[in-house]
Amino acid sequence: MDATQRGSTGAEAMMINDDQAWEAVMRRDRAFDGQFVTGVFSTGIYCRPSCAARHPARKNVRFFASGAEARAEGLRACKRCLPDDVSRDEAAVLSAIDEIKTSQGQPVLGDLAKLVGYSPAHFQRVFKRSTGLSPAAYARALREERARDALSHEDRVTDAIYEAGFENPSRFYDNMEGKLGMTASAWRDGGRGVTISYAVTKTSLGPMLVAATEKGVCRLSFSEDRAELERRFPNAELAEGGEEFRALLSEVIAAVEKPGDARHIPLDVQGTAFQEAVWQELRKIPPGETRSYAEIAAAAGNPKAVRAAGSANGANTVAVLIPCHRVVRSDGSLGGYAYGTEIKEELLKREST
Ligand SMILES: [Zn+2]
């Protein structure tokens, strides 16, 4: 077969050639699930394009427009990715999303699974594979999104918060914290339309994840991998490596291995006005020096907001480049660090010499 047909309705059929199909398989691109199946003749099974199993050798693969065509060639459906369930899965996810959107409270996984006729554990996986989020996280993200939308329309913040379905304002702020890291418009839809290049690279501080949009670095962290990006930016295109990204990456590695002034490296982060003020102040702390949370709060324009300064510090999505490790307790003790105090200690040690 030279090509497979996209979609089940002939009217919008679009041709996918074998090279494109193979590339989709290599990327485990979920967007192609349901558009063709991958027949693997060495194992006698067929998979959806996004199957998480190890990739077969290209020479053993043929593509089919449907599971039925693959079965006609004597292949069996993969038990891991269940390629014949794509449309059933899609329908189940859509009706669960519908339920989440229309229900007043917060529907629990068990109820949603029952509604669509899946076991809870299986439905959790299906839902996550499709949306990048668990149903609970999806419901939470939806409420946050509604709160943001309402905030732009409502005069009174508390009205907006109740309108979005939060029980009380403090829960709203708990939920909003630590969720930022992209421009608001992209964040609103989980990064849809945004391409994020990333790499996980070895450093002397352990494995480091660096991710960037075309505007700048949007995530720098330790001991995290692609799964964390999928969680934070479920609708973004994730691309490993890339030529321009490599140049940026080497600068970032240099800034981590020999910490100094990294302010020339572009960032793509967005927080609340106060968080951004805090992050700006953090970037002004010269290497080799530290500040207390109280000093940062004052510098960011609100001396009383010491706790909020601490939260903004913790909500930093770009470690090292926004040097939250340069903030210590007022008594001079080290204080916490998202990736462990050992890394914080080591960064400060390198900067002081
Ligand atoms: Zn499979």
mmCIF file of C-alpha atoms and ligand atoms in Angstrom:
data_model
loop_
_atom_site.group_PDB
_atom_site.id
_atom_site.type_symbol
_atom_site.label_atom_id
_atom_site.label_comp_id
_atom_site.label_asym_id
_atom_site.label_seq_id
_atom_site.Cartn_x
_atom_site.Cartn_y
_atom_site.Cartn_z
ATOM 1 C CA MET A 1 0.000 0.000 0.000
ATOM 2 C CA ASP A 2 1.406 3.361 -0.958
ATOM 3 C CA ALA A 3 -0.733 5.569 1.203
ATOM 4 C CA THR A 4 -3.278 5.474 3.927
ATOM 5 C CA GLN A 5 -6.408 7.480 4.202
ATOM 6 C CA ARG A 6 -6.961 9.930 6.943
ATOM 7 C CA GLY A 7 -10.185 10.029 8.877
ATOM 8 C CA SER A 8 -13.220 7.826 8.470
ATOM 9 C CA THR A 9 -15.169 10.226 6.300
ATOM 10 C CA GLY A 10 -14.145 10.070 2.683
ATOM 11 C CA ALA A 11 -14.952 13.715 2.053
ATOM 12 C CA GLU A 12 -12.044 14.983 4.137
ATOM 13 C CA ALA A 13 -9.692 12.172 3.193
ATOM 14 C CA MET A 14 -6.082 13.227 2.985
ATOM 15 C CA MET A 15 -3.260 11.102 1.745
ATOM 16 C CA ILE A 16 -0.400 10.153 4.031
ATOM 17 C CA ASN A 17 2.534 8.538 2.298
ATOM 18 C CA ASP A 18 4.661 5.807 3.856
ATOM 19 C CA ASP A 19 7.480 8.195 4.754
ATOM 20 C CA GLN A 20 5.112 10.477 6.633
ATOM 21 C CA ALA A 21 3.562 7.468 8.339
ATOM 22 C CA TRP A 22 6.976 6.193 9.413
ATOM 23 C CA GLU A 23 7.941 9.627 10.737
ATOM 24 C CA ALA A 24 4.708 9.729 12.727
ATOM 25 C CA VAL A 25 5.562 6.316 14.179
ATOM 26 C CA MET A 26 9.072 7.511 15.074
ATOM 27 C CA ARG A 27 7.567 10.508 16.890
ATOM 28 C CA ARG A 28 4.845 8.314 18.444
ATOM 29 C CA ASP A 29 2.544 11.055 17.206
ATOM 30 C CA ARG A 30 -0.870 10.617 18.821
ATOM 31 C CA ALA A 31 -2.457 12.853 16.201
ATOM 32 C CA PHE A 32 -2.125 9.995 13.709
ATOM 33 C CA ASP A 33 -3.861 7.410 15.883
ATOM 34 C CA GLY A 34 -6.928 6.205 14.016
ATOM 35 C CA GLN A 35 -5.543 7.362 10.659
ATOM 36 C CA PHE A 36 -3.524 4.233 9.955
ATOM 37 C CA VAL A 37 -2.071 1.225 11.724
ATOM 38 C CA THR A 38 1.498 -0.042 11.677
ATOM 39 C CA GLY A 39 1.761 -3.683 10.658
ATOM 40 C CA VAL A 40 4.885 -5.381 12.001
ATOM 41 C CA PHE A 41 5.562 -8.605 10.116
ATOM 42 C CA SER A 42 8.416 -9.775 12.336
ATOM 43 C CA THR A 43 6.063 -10.019 15.325
ATOM 44 C CA GLY A 44 2.754 -10.486 13.529
ATOM 45 C CA ILE A 45 1.016 -7.609 15.270
ATOM 46 C CA TYR A 46 -0.297 -4.206 14.292
ATOM 47 C CA CYS A 47 -0.164 -1.036 16.370
ATOM 48 C CA ARG A 48 -1.466 2.474 16.491
ATOM 49 C CA PRO A 49 1.215 5.026 15.430
ATOM 50 C CA SER A 50 1.774 6.202 18.999
ATOM 51 C CA CYS A 51 2.343 2.730 20.467
ATOM 52 C CA ALA A 52 4.821 2.957 23.328
ATOM 53 C CA ALA A 53 6.445 -0.385 22.472
ATOM 54 C CA ARG A 54 9.973 -0.475 21.054
ATOM 55 C CA HIS A 55 10.080 0.623 17.420
ATOM 56 C CA PRO A 56 10.300 -2.192 14.871
ATOM 57 C CA ALA A 57 12.859 -2.187 12.067
ATOM 58 C CA ARG A 58 11.564 -0.260 9.067
ATOM 59 C CA LYS A 59 11.990 -3.270 6.748
ATOM 60 C CA ASN A 60 9.494 -5.304 8.805
ATOM 61 C CA VAL A 61 6.787 -2.644 8.648
ATOM 62 C CA ARG A 62 3.860 -2.057 6.335
ATOM 63 C CA PHE A 63 1.128 0.506 6.884
ATOM 64 C CA PHE A 64 -2.585 -0.170 6.633
ATOM 65 C CA ALA A 65 -5.532 2.182 6.543
ATOM 66 C CA SER A 66 -7.412 0.143 9.101
ATOM 67 C CA GLY A 67 -7.134 -2.742 11.521
ATOM 68 C CA ALA A 68 -9.378 -4.785 9.238
ATOM 69 C CA GLU A 69 -6.852 -4.543 6.412
ATOM 70 C CA ALA A 70 -4.039 -5.573 8.753
ATOM 71 C CA ARG A 71 -6.048 -8.543 10.006
ATOM 72 C CA ALA A 72 -6.677 -9.592 6.413
ATOM 73 C CA GLU A 73 -2.895 -9.996 6.145
ATOM 74 C CA GLY A 74 -2.874 -12.277 9.182
ATOM 75 C CA LEU A 75 -1.759 -9.700 11.747
ATOM 76 C CA ARG A 76 -3.167 -9.443 15.275
ATOM 77 C CA ALA A 77 -3.942 -6.256 17.275
ATOM 78 C CA CYS A 78 -1.245 -5.181 19.742
ATOM 79 C CA LYS A 79 -2.366 -5.855 23.315
ATOM 80 C CA ARG A 80 -0.451 -2.861 24.544
ATOM 81 C CA CYS A 81 -1.841 -0.030 22.411
ATOM 82 C CA LEU A 82 -5.167 -1.660 21.403
ATOM 83 C CA PRO A 83 -5.242 -0.085 17.918
ATOM 84 C CA ASP A 84 -8.841 -1.132 17.278
ATOM 85 C CA ASP A 85 -10.061 0.884 20.243
ATOM 86 C CA VAL A 86 -9.014 4.275 18.888
ATOM 87 C CA SER A 87 -12.450 5.494 17.934
ATOM 88 C CA ARG A 88 -14.048 3.997 21.027
ATOM 89 C CA ASP A 89 -11.358 5.651 23.172
ATOM 90 C CA GLU A 90 -11.875 8.984 21.437
ATOM 91 C CA ALA A 91 -15.611 8.832 21.981
ATOM 92 C CA ALA A 92 -15.095 7.901 25.641
ATOM 93 C CA VAL A 93 -12.642 10.738 26.237
ATOM 94 C CA LEU A 94 -14.926 13.229 24.528
ATOM 95 C CA SER A 95 -17.930 12.266 26.594
ATOM 96 C CA ALA A 96 -15.854 12.378 29.787
ATOM 97 C CA ILE A 97 -14.657 15.872 28.863
ATOM 98 C CA ASP A 98 -18.249 16.824 28.232
ATOM 99 C CA GLU A 99 -19.200 15.530 31.663
ATOM 100 C CA ILE A 100 -16.326 17.394 33.335
ATOM 101 C CA LYS A 101 -17.295 20.613 31.564
ATOM 102 C CA THR A 102 -20.962 20.489 32.407
ATOM 103 C CA SER A 103 -20.887 19.040 35.905
ATOM 104 C CA GLN A 104 -21.103 21.462 38.789
ATOM 105 C CA GLY A 105 -18.876 19.581 41.179
ATOM 106 C CA GLN A 106 -15.702 17.721 40.355
ATOM 107 C CA PRO A 107 -16.534 14.339 38.810
ATOM 108 C CA VAL A 108 -14.416 11.508 40.226
ATOM 109 C CA LEU A 109 -12.539 9.036 38.055
ATOM 110 C CA GLY A 110 -14.763 6.124 39.053
ATOM 111 C CA ASP A 111 -17.918 7.910 37.924
ATOM 112 C CA LEU A 112 -16.396 9.003 34.624
ATOM 113 C CA ALA A 113 -15.092 5.501 33.914
ATOM 114 C CA LYS A 114 -18.488 4.007 34.683
ATOM 115 C CA LEU A 115 -20.152 6.547 32.420
ATOM 116 C CA VAL A 116 -18.069 5.442 29.433
ATOM 117 C CA GLY A 117 -17.894 1.751 30.345
ATOM 118 C CA TYR A 118 -14.172 1.411 31.140
ATOM 119 C CA SER A 119 -12.388 0.275 34.278
ATOM 120 C CA PRO A 120 -11.066 3.289 36.236
ATOM 121 C CA ALA A 121 -7.391 2.356 35.828
ATOM 122 C CA HIS A 122 -7.747 1.730 32.106
ATOM 123 C CA PHE A 123 -9.745 4.892 31.544
ATOM 124 C CA GLN A 124 -7.169 6.932 33.441
ATOM 125 C CA ARG A 125 -4.548 5.711 30.930
ATOM 126 C CA VAL A 126 -6.767 6.272 27.895
ATOM 127 C CA PHE A 127 -7.681 9.769 29.032
ATOM 128 C CA LYS A 128 -4.101 10.664 29.799
ATOM 129 C CA ARG A 129 -2.838 9.335 26.492
ATOM 130 C CA SER A 130 -5.338 11.497 24.676
ATOM 131 C CA THR A 131 -5.175 14.732 26.668
ATOM 132 C CA GLY A 132 -1.837 14.486 28.461
ATOM 133 C CA LEU A 133 -3.618 14.894 31.778
ATOM 134 C CA SER A 134 -5.493 12.695 34.203
ATOM 135 C CA PRO A 135 -9.238 13.467 34.408
ATOM 136 C CA ALA A 136 -8.673 15.135 37.794
ATOM 137 C CA ALA A 137 -5.859 17.309 36.458
ATOM 138 C CA TYR A 138 -7.947 18.121 33.389
ATOM 139 C CA ALA A 139 -10.825 19.260 35.598
ATOM 140 C CA ARG A 140 -8.407 21.369 37.624
ATOM 141 C CA ALA A 141 -6.859 22.939 34.529
ATOM 142 C CA LEU A 142 -10.313 23.678 33.173
ATOM 143 C CA ARG A 143 -11.311 25.485 36.348
ATOM 144 C CA GLU A 144 -8.099 27.503 36.277
ATOM 145 C CA GLU A 145 -8.714 28.426 32.684
ATOM 146 C CA ARG A 146 -12.252 29.507 33.489
ATOM 147 C CA ALA A 147 -10.978 31.513 36.427
ATOM 148 C CA ARG A 148 -8.510 33.294 34.165
ATOM 149 C CA ASP A 149 -11.174 33.988 31.582
ATOM 150 C CA ALA A 150 -13.582 35.213 34.221
ATOM 151 C CA LEU A 151 -10.910 37.421 35.751
ATOM 152 C CA SER A 152 -10.622 39.349 32.534
ATOM 153 C CA HIS A 153 -14.370 39.966 32.449
ATOM 154 C CA GLU A 154 -15.261 40.345 36.096
ATOM 155 C CA ASP A 155 -14.625 43.404 38.155
ATOM 156 C CA ARG A 156 -14.462 41.576 41.400
ATOM 157 C CA VAL A 157 -11.893 38.850 41.774
ATOM 158 C CA THR A 158 -13.909 36.813 44.248
ATOM 159 C CA ASP A 159 -16.915 36.745 41.894
ATOM 160 C CA ALA A 160 -14.668 35.353 39.222
ATOM 161 C CA ILE A 161 -13.314 32.722 41.532
ATOM 162 C CA TYR A 162 -16.721 31.484 42.624
ATOM 163 C CA GLU A 163 -17.950 31.621 39.058
ATOM 164 C CA ALA A 164 -15.139 29.280 38.045
ATOM 165 C CA GLY A 165 -16.328 26.709 40.509
ATOM 166 C CA PHE A 166 -13.792 27.037 43.288
ATOM 167 C CA GLU A 167 -15.142 26.469 46.760
ATOM 168 C CA ASN A 168 -13.201 29.364 48.220
ATOM 169 C CA PRO A 169 -10.597 31.883 47.110
ATOM 170 C CA SER A 170 -7.645 30.336 48.907
ATOM 171 C CA ARG A 171 -8.057 27.094 46.935
ATOM 172 C CA PHE A 172 -7.938 29.169 43.782
ATOM 173 C CA TYR A 173 -4.598 30.670 44.681
ATOM 174 C CA ASP A 174 -3.245 27.261 45.713
ATOM 175 C CA ASN A 175 -4.189 25.957 42.305
ATOM 176 C CA MET A 176 -2.740 28.847 40.376
ATOM 177 C CA GLU A 177 0.653 28.647 41.982
ATOM 178 C CA GLY A 178 3.454 26.940 40.157
ATOM 179 C CA LYS A 179 1.506 26.565 36.930
ATOM 180 C CA LEU A 180 3.123 29.285 34.909
ATOM 181 C CA GLY A 181 5.979 29.158 32.476
ATOM 182 C CA MET A 182 4.681 30.242 29.111
ATOM 183 C CA THR A 183 2.892 33.193 27.650
ATOM 184 C CA ALA A 184 -0.644 33.235 28.960
ATOM 185 C CA SER A 185 -2.284 32.675 25.599
ATOM 186 C CA ALA A 186 -0.262 29.551 24.897
ATOM 187 C CA TRP A 187 -0.632 28.295 28.442
ATOM 188 C CA ARG A 188 -4.378 28.675 28.188
ATOM 189 C CA ASP A 189 -4.632 25.703 25.891
ATOM 190 C CA GLY A 190 -1.768 23.626 27.194
ATOM 191 C CA GLY A 191 0.664 25.123 24.703
ATOM 192 C CA ARG A 192 -1.351 24.413 21.550
ATOM 193 C CA GLY A 193 0.367 25.797 18.489
ATOM 194 C CA VAL A 194 3.692 26.145 20.301
ATOM 195 C CA THR A 195 6.729 24.071 19.412
ATOM 196 C CA ILE A 196 8.979 23.239 22.323
ATOM 197 C CA SER A 197 12.468 21.942 21.606
ATOM 198 C CA TYR A 198 14.075 20.048 24.409
ATOM 199 C CA ALA A 199 16.954 17.880 25.478
ATOM 200 C CA VAL A 200 17.916 15.929 28.538
ATOM 201 C CA THR A 201 21.632 16.220 29.016
ATOM 202 C CA LYS A 202 24.176 15.023 31.556
ATOM 203 C CA THR A 203 25.725 17.679 33.745
ATOM 204 C CA SER A 204 27.918 17.583 36.808
ATOM 205 C CA LEU A 205 24.748 18.326 38.797
ATOM 206 C CA GLY A 206 22.881 15.337 37.353
ATOM 207 C CA PRO A 207 20.588 14.946 34.353
ATOM 208 C CA MET A 208 19.239 18.324 33.261
ATOM 209 C CA LEU A 209 16.128 18.997 31.232
ATOM 210 C CA VAL A 210 16.241 22.118 29.042
ATOM 211 C CA ALA A 211 13.231 23.143 26.978
ATOM 212 C CA ALA A 212 12.708 26.236 24.873
ATOM 213 C CA THR A 213 10.187 27.856 22.591
ATOM 214 C CA GLU A 214 11.360 30.059 19.746
ATOM 215 C CA LYS A 215 11.288 32.938 22.248
ATOM 216 C CA GLY A 216 13.495 31.453 24.903
ATOM 217 C CA VAL A 217 13.999 28.865 27.599
ATOM 218 C CA CYS A 218 10.697 27.796 29.143
ATOM 219 C CA ARG A 219 11.929 25.033 31.436
ATOM 220 C CA LEU A 220 15.204 24.159 33.100
ATOM 221 C CA SER A 221 15.121 21.477 35.749
ATOM 222 C CA PHE A 222 17.012 18.509 37.080
ATOM 223 C CA SER A 223 16.057 14.833 37.000
ATOM 224 C CA GLU A 224 12.998 15.428 34.854
ATOM 225 C CA ASP A 225 12.276 14.106 31.379
ATOM 226 C CA ARG A 226 9.889 14.490 28.447
ATOM 227 C CA ALA A 227 6.989 13.269 30.579
ATOM 228 C CA GLU A 228 7.208 16.435 32.662
ATOM 229 C CA LEU A 229 6.949 18.593 29.525
ATOM 230 C CA GLU A 230 3.959 16.549 28.371
ATOM 231 C CA ARG A 231 2.356 17.197 31.717
ATOM 232 C CA ARG A 232 3.031 20.937 31.710
ATOM 233 C CA PHE A 233 2.387 21.569 28.024
ATOM 234 C CA PRO A 234 0.027 18.768 26.942
ATOM 235 C CA ASN A 235 -0.889 20.348 23.604
ATOM 236 C CA ALA A 236 2.511 21.653 22.562
ATOM 237 C CA GLU A 237 4.564 20.042 19.799
ATOM 238 C CA LEU A 238 7.587 18.552 21.550
ATOM 239 C CA ALA A 239 10.673 18.213 19.408
ATOM 240 C CA GLU A 240 13.915 16.688 20.533
ATOM 241 C CA GLY A 241 17.031 18.665 19.666
ATOM 242 C CA GLY A 242 17.189 20.830 16.565
ATOM 243 C CA GLU A 243 19.975 22.967 15.134
ATOM 244 C CA GLU A 244 19.109 26.340 16.662
ATOM 245 C CA PHE A 245 18.237 24.716 19.919
ATOM 246 C CA ARG A 246 21.653 23.090 20.163
ATOM 247 C CA ALA A 247 23.329 26.494 20.160
ATOM 248 C CA LEU A 248 21.068 27.681 22.950
ATOM 249 C CA LEU A 249 21.592 24.437 24.819
ATOM 250 C CA SER A 250 25.372 24.795 24.853
ATOM 251 C CA GLU A 251 25.030 28.274 26.337
ATOM 252 C CA VAL A 252 22.700 26.926 28.998
ATOM 253 C CA ILE A 253 25.080 24.075 29.845
ATOM 254 C CA ALA A 254 27.924 26.565 30.137
ATOM 255 C CA ALA A 255 25.839 28.718 32.474
ATOM 256 C CA VAL A 256 25.155 25.714 34.680
ATOM 257 C CA GLU A 257 28.682 24.296 34.705
ATOM 258 C CA LYS A 258 30.356 27.657 35.225
ATOM 259 C CA PRO A 259 27.684 29.772 36.839
ATOM 260 C CA GLY A 260 27.976 33.447 36.237
ATOM 261 C CA ASP A 261 25.859 36.093 34.667
ATOM 262 C CA ALA A 262 23.355 34.217 32.480
ATOM 263 C CA ARG A 263 21.119 37.170 31.762
ATOM 264 C CA HIS A 264 21.913 37.133 28.056
ATOM 265 C CA ILE A 265 20.045 33.833 27.656
ATOM 266 C CA PRO A 266 16.454 34.544 26.564
ATOM 267 C CA LEU A 267 13.613 33.171 28.654
ATOM 268 C CA ASP A 268 9.992 32.489 27.812
ATOM 269 C CA VAL A 269 8.164 32.553 31.103
ATOM 270 C CA GLN A 270 5.122 34.363 32.312
ATOM 271 C CA GLY A 271 3.751 34.662 35.800
ATOM 272 C CA THR A 272 1.564 37.012 37.732
ATOM 273 C CA ALA A 273 2.783 40.590 37.945
ATOM 274 C CA PHE A 274 4.243 39.955 41.380
ATOM 275 C CA GLN A 275 5.915 36.692 40.370
ATOM 276 C CA GLU A 276 7.513 38.408 37.410
ATOM 277 C CA ALA A 277 8.722 41.221 39.638
ATOM 278 C CA VAL A 278 10.272 38.637 41.956
ATOM 279 C CA TRP A 279 11.910 36.792 39.052
ATOM 280 C CA GLN A 280 13.322 40.071 37.745
ATOM 281 C CA GLU A 281 14.818 40.782 41.154
ATOM 282 C CA LEU A 282 16.296 37.289 41.327
ATOM 283 C CA ARG A 283 18.060 37.898 38.034
ATOM 284 C CA LYS A 284 19.620 41.048 39.493
ATOM 285 C CA ILE A 285 21.383 39.175 42.325
ATOM 286 C CA PRO A 286 25.032 39.008 41.267
ATOM 287 C CA PRO A 287 26.635 35.557 41.190
ATOM 288 C CA GLY A 288 28.338 34.839 44.495
ATOM 289 C CA GLU A 289 25.792 36.818 46.491
ATOM 290 C CA THR A 290 22.560 35.788 48.192
ATOM 291 C CA ARG A 291 19.401 37.548 49.365
ATOM 292 C CA SER A 292 16.706 36.741 51.893
ATOM 293 C CA TYR A 293 13.044 36.348 50.977
ATOM 294 C CA ALA A 294 12.349 39.596 52.865
ATOM 295 C CA GLU A 295 14.899 41.465 50.764
ATOM 296 C CA ILE A 296 13.425 40.069 47.560
ATOM 297 C CA ALA A 297 9.893 40.971 48.634
ATOM 298 C CA ALA A 298 10.983 44.534 49.352
ATOM 299 C CA ALA A 299 12.895 44.808 46.096
ATOM 300 C CA ALA A 300 9.857 43.516 44.182
ATOM 301 C CA GLY A 301 7.828 46.354 45.666
ATOM 302 C CA ASN A 302 5.975 44.696 48.522
ATOM 303 C CA PRO A 303 8.024 44.362 51.739
ATOM 304 C CA LYS A 304 5.146 42.615 53.514
ATOM 305 C CA ALA A 305 4.818 39.884 50.918
ATOM 306 C CA VAL A 306 7.627 37.694 52.243
ATOM 307 C CA ARG A 307 5.629 34.485 51.959
ATOM 308 C CA ALA A 308 4.433 35.394 48.472
ATOM 309 C CA ALA A 309 8.037 36.089 47.496
ATOM 310 C CA GLY A 310 8.888 32.608 48.746
ATOM 311 C CA SER A 311 6.050 31.146 46.665
ATOM 312 C CA ALA A 312 7.109 33.085 43.568
ATOM 313 C CA ASN A 313 10.619 31.785 44.133
ATOM 314 C CA GLY A 314 9.261 28.249 44.310
ATOM 315 C CA ALA A 315 7.121 28.789 41.204
ATOM 316 C CA ASN A 316 10.221 29.501 39.135
ATOM 317 C CA THR A 317 10.151 27.219 36.090
ATOM 318 C CA VAL A 318 13.647 27.965 34.871
ATOM 319 C CA ALA A 319 16.219 26.920 37.457
ATOM 320 C CA VAL A 320 19.707 28.501 37.493
ATOM 321 C CA LEU A 321 18.883 31.061 34.755
ATOM 322 C CA ILE A 322 16.388 32.612 37.143
ATOM 323 C CA PRO A 323 18.690 32.094 40.096
ATOM 324 C CA CYS A 324 16.226 31.171 42.823
ATOM 325 C CA HIS A 325 19.092 29.266 44.431
ATOM 326 C CA ARG A 326 20.537 32.643 45.466
ATOM 327 C CA VAL A 327 17.742 33.157 47.980
ATOM 328 C CA VAL A 328 18.442 31.910 51.493
ATOM 329 C CA ARG A 329 16.750 32.231 54.877
ATOM 330 C CA SER A 330 17.134 35.441 56.894
ATOM 331 C CA ASP A 331 19.240 33.531 59.449
ATOM 332 C CA GLY A 332 21.673 32.646 56.668
ATOM 333 C CA SER A 333 20.720 28.970 56.503
ATOM 334 C CA LEU A 334 20.325 27.481 53.071
ATOM 335 C CA GLY A 335 16.548 26.983 52.889
ATOM 336 C CA GLY A 336 14.877 24.609 50.460
ATOM 337 C CA TYR A 337 15.396 23.961 46.775
ATOM 338 C CA ALA A 338 13.095 22.226 44.335
ATOM 339 C CA TYR A 339 15.853 19.845 43.157
ATOM 340 C CA GLY A 340 17.444 19.181 46.516
ATOM 341 C CA THR A 341 19.671 21.299 48.709
ATOM 342 C CA GLU A 342 22.772 19.494 47.430
ATOM 343 C CA ILE A 343 22.396 21.130 44.027
ATOM 344 C CA LYS A 344 21.664 24.508 45.615
ATOM 345 C CA GLU A 345 24.744 24.210 47.816
ATOM 346 C CA GLU A 346 26.913 23.216 44.870
ATOM 347 C CA LEU A 347 25.675 26.114 42.704
ATOM 348 C CA LEU A 348 26.362 28.616 45.468
ATOM 349 C CA LYS A 349 29.797 27.102 46.085
ATOM 350 C CA ARG A 350 30.735 27.419 42.405
ATOM 351 C CA GLU A 351 29.549 31.002 42.258
ATOM 352 C CA SER A 352 31.475 32.075 45.337
ATOM 353 C CA THR A 353 34.834 30.984 43.938
HETATM 354 ZN ZN ZN B 1 1.199 -1.520 20.000
#
